[in-house]
Amino acid sequence: MKNNGRPEFKRIMIKLSGEALMGDQGFGIEPEMIKYVAAEVAAVHEMGIQVSVVVGGGNIFRGIAGSSAGMDRSAADNMGMLATVINSLALSDAMEKKGIATRVQSAISMNEIAEPFIRRKAERHLEKGRAVIFAAGTGNPYFTTDTAAVLRAQEIHAEILFKATQVDGVYDMDPAIHKEAAFIKRISYMEVLEQQLHVMDMTAISLAMDNDLPLHVFNLHTKGNIARAVCGEAIGTRIYNN
Ligand code: GTP
């Protein structure tokens, strides 16, 4: 690893794919998969980095899919946000079992099961070595969990957002359809927007671009990838301002 395996960052945001949590079972949370993901996140926490996490909800319910099936978009997105709370609680439990103190903060009030999102409290938790998991997206319909991750990353002054996902990174066209698709190792936010590359939604990319938040996209399923990315290894795709 570059840097002899030393981390390049002090405070990071990790966006985890919700869909990854279902493993091979096609729905919900696969017990071995949540343990794997918790171990991957725990490994970077153990490097002494302040770790915050946003996890998607696509393994349980996707707002966009609900609305395309005829539901009201706001109702469908509200359901999607609740799905992220379930995943956040599962991840918190799995990380605590690995000895990592966690706090779950929800953008939607549900005080009996999670703390409310309070930015300064989240920062204190991070300073005290607790991993903070932000649940319920931004608390608003029409915004994705990618946008929530970009927003929270900026609010808590994370230096970078790692998107640990189902694919290796960004291609110039859909590799599932075009076998000539070329892998992109580095790209600007503007190129992502202009070429409409589906790495994150446009709102998330624009918000990151406007505030110079670096993004690094890579495959969650390759063991050790979050640690590699944190140590500056050139895996996946990096998205910057130029
Ligand atoms: P310090 O202020 O640094 O001591 O942080 P702390 O999180 O340990 O203290 P606090 O007394 O705020 O919280 C104690 C426990 O209660 C932690 O596990 C929190 O996650 C949890 N907690 C705090 N506020 C809420 C809340 O509004 N709802 C729920 N469900 N849990 C909460």
Coordinates of C-alpha atoms and ligand atoms in Angstrom, one line a residue:
M1 CA 0.0 0.0 0.0
K2 CA 1.0 3.6 -0.6
N3 CA 2.1 5.3 2.6
N4 CA 3.1 1.9 4.1
G5 CA -0.5 1.4 4.9
R6 CA -0.8 4.7 6.9
P7 CA -4.1 6.5 6.6
E8 CA -4.2 9.8 4.7
F9 CA -7.2 11.2 6.5
K10 CA -8.3 12.1 10.0
R11 CA -12.1 12.2 9.5
I12 CA -14.0 10.4 6.8
M13 CA -17.5 9.7 5.6
I14 CA -18.2 6.2 4.2
K15 CA -21.3 5.7 2.1
L16 CA -22.3 2.0 2.1
S17 CA -24.5 0.4 -0.5
G18 CA -27.7 -0.8 1.2
E19 CA -28.1 -3.4 -1.6
A20 CA -24.8 -4.9 -0.6
L21 CA -26.2 -5.9 2.7
M22 CA -28.6 -8.4 1.2
G23 CA -25.8 -10.6 0.0
D24 CA -27.0 -13.5 -2.2
Q25 CA -30.4 -13.7 -0.5
G26 CA -32.1 -11.0 -2.7
F27 CA -33.7 -9.0 0.1
G28 CA -33.0 -7.7 3.6
I29 CA -29.9 -8.2 5.6
E30 CA -27.8 -11.3 5.2
P31 CA -26.1 -12.0 8.6
E32 CA -22.6 -12.8 7.2
M33 CA -22.7 -9.8 4.9
I34 CA -23.5 -7.3 7.7
K35 CA -20.6 -8.9 9.7
Y36 CA -18.3 -8.5 6.7
V37 CA -19.3 -4.8 6.2
A38 CA -18.9 -4.1 9.9
A39 CA -15.4 -5.6 9.9
E40 CA -14.4 -3.5 6.9
V41 CA -15.5 -0.3 8.6
A42 CA -14.0 -1.4 11.9
A43 CA -10.7 -2.0 10.2
V44 CA -10.4 1.7 9.3
H45 CA -11.8 2.8 12.7
E46 CA -9.0 0.8 14.3
M47 CA -6.4 2.9 12.3
G48 CA -7.5 5.8 14.5
I49 CA -9.5 7.6 11.9
Q50 CA -12.8 9.3 12.9
V51 CA -15.4 7.4 10.9
S52 CA -18.9 8.4 10.0
V53 CA -21.2 6.3 7.9
V54 CA -24.3 6.7 5.7
V55 CA -25.9 3.5 4.6
G56 CA -28.5 3.2 1.8
G57 CA -31.8 1.3 2.0
G58 CA -32.1 -0.4 -1.4
N59 CA -31.9 -3.9 0.2
I60 CA -35.3 -3.2 1.8
F61 CA -37.1 -0.5 -0.2
R62 CA -36.1 1.9 -2.9
G63 CA -38.1 5.1 -3.1
I64 CA -37.6 5.5 -6.9
A65 CA -38.8 2.0 -7.5
G66 CA -41.9 2.5 -5.4
S67 CA -42.7 5.8 -7.2
S68 CA -42.2 4.2 -10.6
A69 CA -44.6 1.4 -9.5
G70 CA -47.3 4.1 -9.0
M71 CA -46.7 5.2 -5.4
D72 CA -46.5 8.9 -4.5
R73 CA -42.8 9.8 -4.6
S74 CA -42.8 11.4 -1.2
A75 CA -44.5 8.3 0.4
A76 CA -42.1 6.0 -1.3
D77 CA -39.1 8.0 -0.3
N78 CA -40.3 8.1 3.3
M79 CA -40.4 4.3 3.2
G80 CA -36.9 4.3 1.8
M81 CA -35.6 6.6 4.6
L82 CA -37.1 4.2 7.2
A83 CA -35.2 1.3 5.4
T84 CA -32.0 3.2 6.0
V85 CA -32.8 3.3 9.7
I86 CA -33.1 -0.5 9.8
N87 CA -29.8 -0.8 8.1
S88 CA -28.1 1.7 10.4
L89 CA -29.3 -0.1 13.5
A90 CA -28.1 -3.4 12.1
L91 CA -24.7 -1.9 11.2
S92 CA -24.4 -0.3 14.6
D93 CA -25.1 -3.6 16.3
A94 CA -22.6 -5.5 14.2
M95 CA -19.9 -2.8 14.8
E96 CA -20.5 -2.8 18.5
K97 CA -20.1 -6.6 18.5
K98 CA -16.6 -5.9 17.1
G99 CA -15.9 -3.6 20.0
I100 CA -16.4 -0.3 18.2
A101 CA -18.5 2.3 20.0
T102 CA -21.2 3.7 17.7
R103 CA -24.0 6.3 17.8
V104 CA -26.9 6.3 15.4
Q105 CA -28.3 9.7 14.6
S106 CA -31.6 9.9 12.6
A107 CA -32.7 12.8 10.4
I108 CA -36.3 11.9 11.3
S109 CA -37.3 12.0 15.0
M110 CA -37.6 8.6 16.5
N111 CA -36.0 9.2 19.8
E112 CA -36.8 5.8 21.3
I113 CA -34.5 4.1 18.8
A114 CA -31.9 6.7 17.7
E115 CA -30.5 10.0 18.7
P116 CA -31.7 13.0 16.7
F117 CA -29.3 14.4 14.2
I118 CA -27.4 17.2 16.0
R119 CA -24.3 18.2 14.1
R120 CA -22.2 19.4 17.0
K121 CA -23.0 16.3 19.0
A122 CA -22.0 14.1 16.0
E123 CA -18.7 15.9 16.0
R124 CA -18.2 15.3 19.7
H125 CA -18.9 11.6 19.3
L126 CA -16.3 11.4 16.5
E127 CA -13.8 13.2 18.7
K128 CA -14.4 10.7 21.4
G129 CA -13.7 7.8 19.0
R130 CA -17.3 6.7 18.3
A131 CA -18.3 5.9 14.8
V132 CA -21.4 7.9 13.9
I133 CA -24.0 6.4 11.6
F134 CA -26.4 8.8 10.0
A135 CA -29.8 7.3 9.4
A136 CA -32.9 8.4 7.5
G137 CA -31.1 10.2 4.7
T138 CA -31.6 14.0 4.8
G139 CA -35.0 13.5 6.3
N140 CA -36.6 14.8 3.1
P141 CA -38.1 13.0 0.1
Y142 CA -36.5 13.5 -3.3
F143 CA -33.0 13.4 -1.9
T144 CA -30.9 10.2 -2.1
T145 CA -28.7 8.7 0.5
D146 CA -25.8 9.7 -1.6
T147 CA -26.9 13.3 -1.3
A148 CA -27.3 12.7 2.5
A149 CA -23.8 11.4 2.7
V150 CA -22.4 14.4 0.8
L151 CA -24.4 16.8 3.0
R152 CA -23.4 15.2 6.3
A153 CA -19.8 14.8 5.2
Q154 CA -19.7 18.6 4.8
E155 CA -21.6 19.4 8.0
I156 CA -19.2 17.3 10.1
H157 CA -16.1 18.5 8.1
A158 CA -15.1 15.1 6.8
E159 CA -12.2 15.4 4.4
I160 CA -13.4 12.9 1.9
L161 CA -16.4 10.7 1.0
F162 CA -15.8 7.1 0.2
K163 CA -18.6 5.4 -1.7
A164 CA -18.2 1.7 -1.1
T165 CA -20.6 0.1 -3.6
Q166 CA -21.5 -2.8 -5.8
V167 CA -19.2 -2.0 -8.7
D168 CA -15.5 -1.3 -9.2
G169 CA -15.9 2.4 -10.0
V170 CA -16.9 4.6 -12.9
Y171 CA -17.0 3.5 -16.5
D172 CA -17.5 5.7 -19.6
M173 CA -20.6 3.6 -20.4
D174 CA -22.6 0.9 -18.8
P175 CA -20.3 -2.2 -18.7
A176 CA -23.3 -4.5 -18.3
I177 CA -24.5 -3.4 -21.8
H178 CA -21.3 -2.3 -23.6
K179 CA -18.3 -4.7 -23.3
E180 CA -16.0 -2.0 -24.7
A181 CA -16.8 0.3 -21.7
A182 CA -13.6 1.8 -20.4
F183 CA -12.8 2.1 -16.7
I184 CA -12.1 5.7 -15.4
K185 CA -9.6 6.1 -12.6
R186 CA -9.9 9.8 -12.2
I187 CA -12.5 12.3 -13.4
S188 CA -13.8 15.7 -12.6
Y189 CA -17.3 16.4 -11.1
M190 CA -18.1 18.4 -14.2
E191 CA -17.3 15.6 -16.5
V192 CA -19.5 13.2 -14.4
L193 CA -22.3 15.7 -14.8
E194 CA -21.8 16.4 -18.5
Q195 CA -21.5 12.8 -19.4
Q196 CA -24.3 11.9 -17.0
L197 CA -22.3 9.0 -15.6
H198 CA -24.4 7.2 -13.1
V199 CA -22.0 7.1 -10.2
M200 CA -24.2 9.2 -7.9
D201 CA -27.2 11.3 -8.6
M202 CA -26.7 14.8 -10.0
T203 CA -27.7 16.6 -6.7
A204 CA -25.0 14.7 -4.8
I205 CA -22.3 15.4 -7.4
S206 CA -23.2 19.1 -7.6
L207 CA -23.2 19.5 -3.9
A208 CA -19.8 17.8 -3.6
M209 CA -18.5 19.9 -6.5
D210 CA -19.7 23.2 -5.1
N211 CA -17.9 22.5 -1.8
D212 CA -14.8 20.7 -3.1
L213 CA -15.5 17.4 -1.3
P214 CA -13.4 14.7 -2.9
L215 CA -15.2 11.5 -3.8
H216 CA -13.7 8.0 -4.1
V217 CA -15.8 5.2 -5.5
F218 CA -14.8 1.6 -5.2
N219 CA -16.1 -2.0 -4.8
L220 CA -17.2 -2.9 -1.2
H221 CA -17.0 -6.6 -2.0
T222 CA -13.3 -6.7 -2.3
K223 CA -12.0 -7.3 1.2
G224 CA -9.8 -4.6 2.5
N225 CA -10.9 -2.0 0.0
I226 CA -12.0 0.7 2.4
A227 CA -8.7 0.5 4.2
R228 CA -6.8 0.6 0.8
A229 CA -8.8 3.7 -0.2
V230 CA -8.2 5.4 3.1
C231 CA -4.4 4.8 2.7
G232 CA -4.5 6.4 -0.7
E233 CA -4.2 3.3 -2.8
A234 CA -5.3 3.9 -6.4
I235 CA -8.3 1.6 -6.4
G236 CA -11.6 2.5 -8.0
T237 CA -12.4 6.0 -9.3
R238 CA -11.6 9.3 -7.8
I239 CA -13.7 12.4 -8.5
Y240 CA -12.1 15.8 -8.0
N241 CA -12.6 19.4 -9.2
N242 CA -10.2 19.4 -12.1
Ligands
GTP1 P1 -21.4 11.9 25.9 O1 -22.3 13.1 26.0 O2 -20.1 12.1 25.3 O3 -21.3 11.2 27.2 O4 -22.2 11.0 24.9 P2 -23.1 9.8 25.1 O5 -23.7 9.5 23.7 O6 -22.4 8.6 25.7 O7 -24.1 10.3 26.2 P3 -25.6 10.4 26.2 O8 -26.0 10.5 27.6 O9 -26.0 11.5 25.2 O10 -26.1 9.0 25.5 C1 -26.1 7.8 26.2 C2 -26.6 6.7 25.3 O11 -28.0 7.1 25.0 C3 -25.9 6.6 24.0 O12 -26.0 5.2 23.6 C4 -26.8 7.4 23.0 O13 -26.7 6.9 21.7 C5 -28.1 7.2 23.6 N1 -29.0 8.3 23.3 C6 -28.7 9.6 23.5 N2 -29.7 10.4 23.1 C7 -30.7 9.6 22.6 C8 -32.0 9.7 22.0 O14 -32.5 10.8 21.8 N3 -32.6 8.6 21.6 C9 -32.1 7.4 21.8 N4 -32.8 6.3 21.3 N5 -30.9 7.2 22.3 C10 -30.2 8.2 22.7

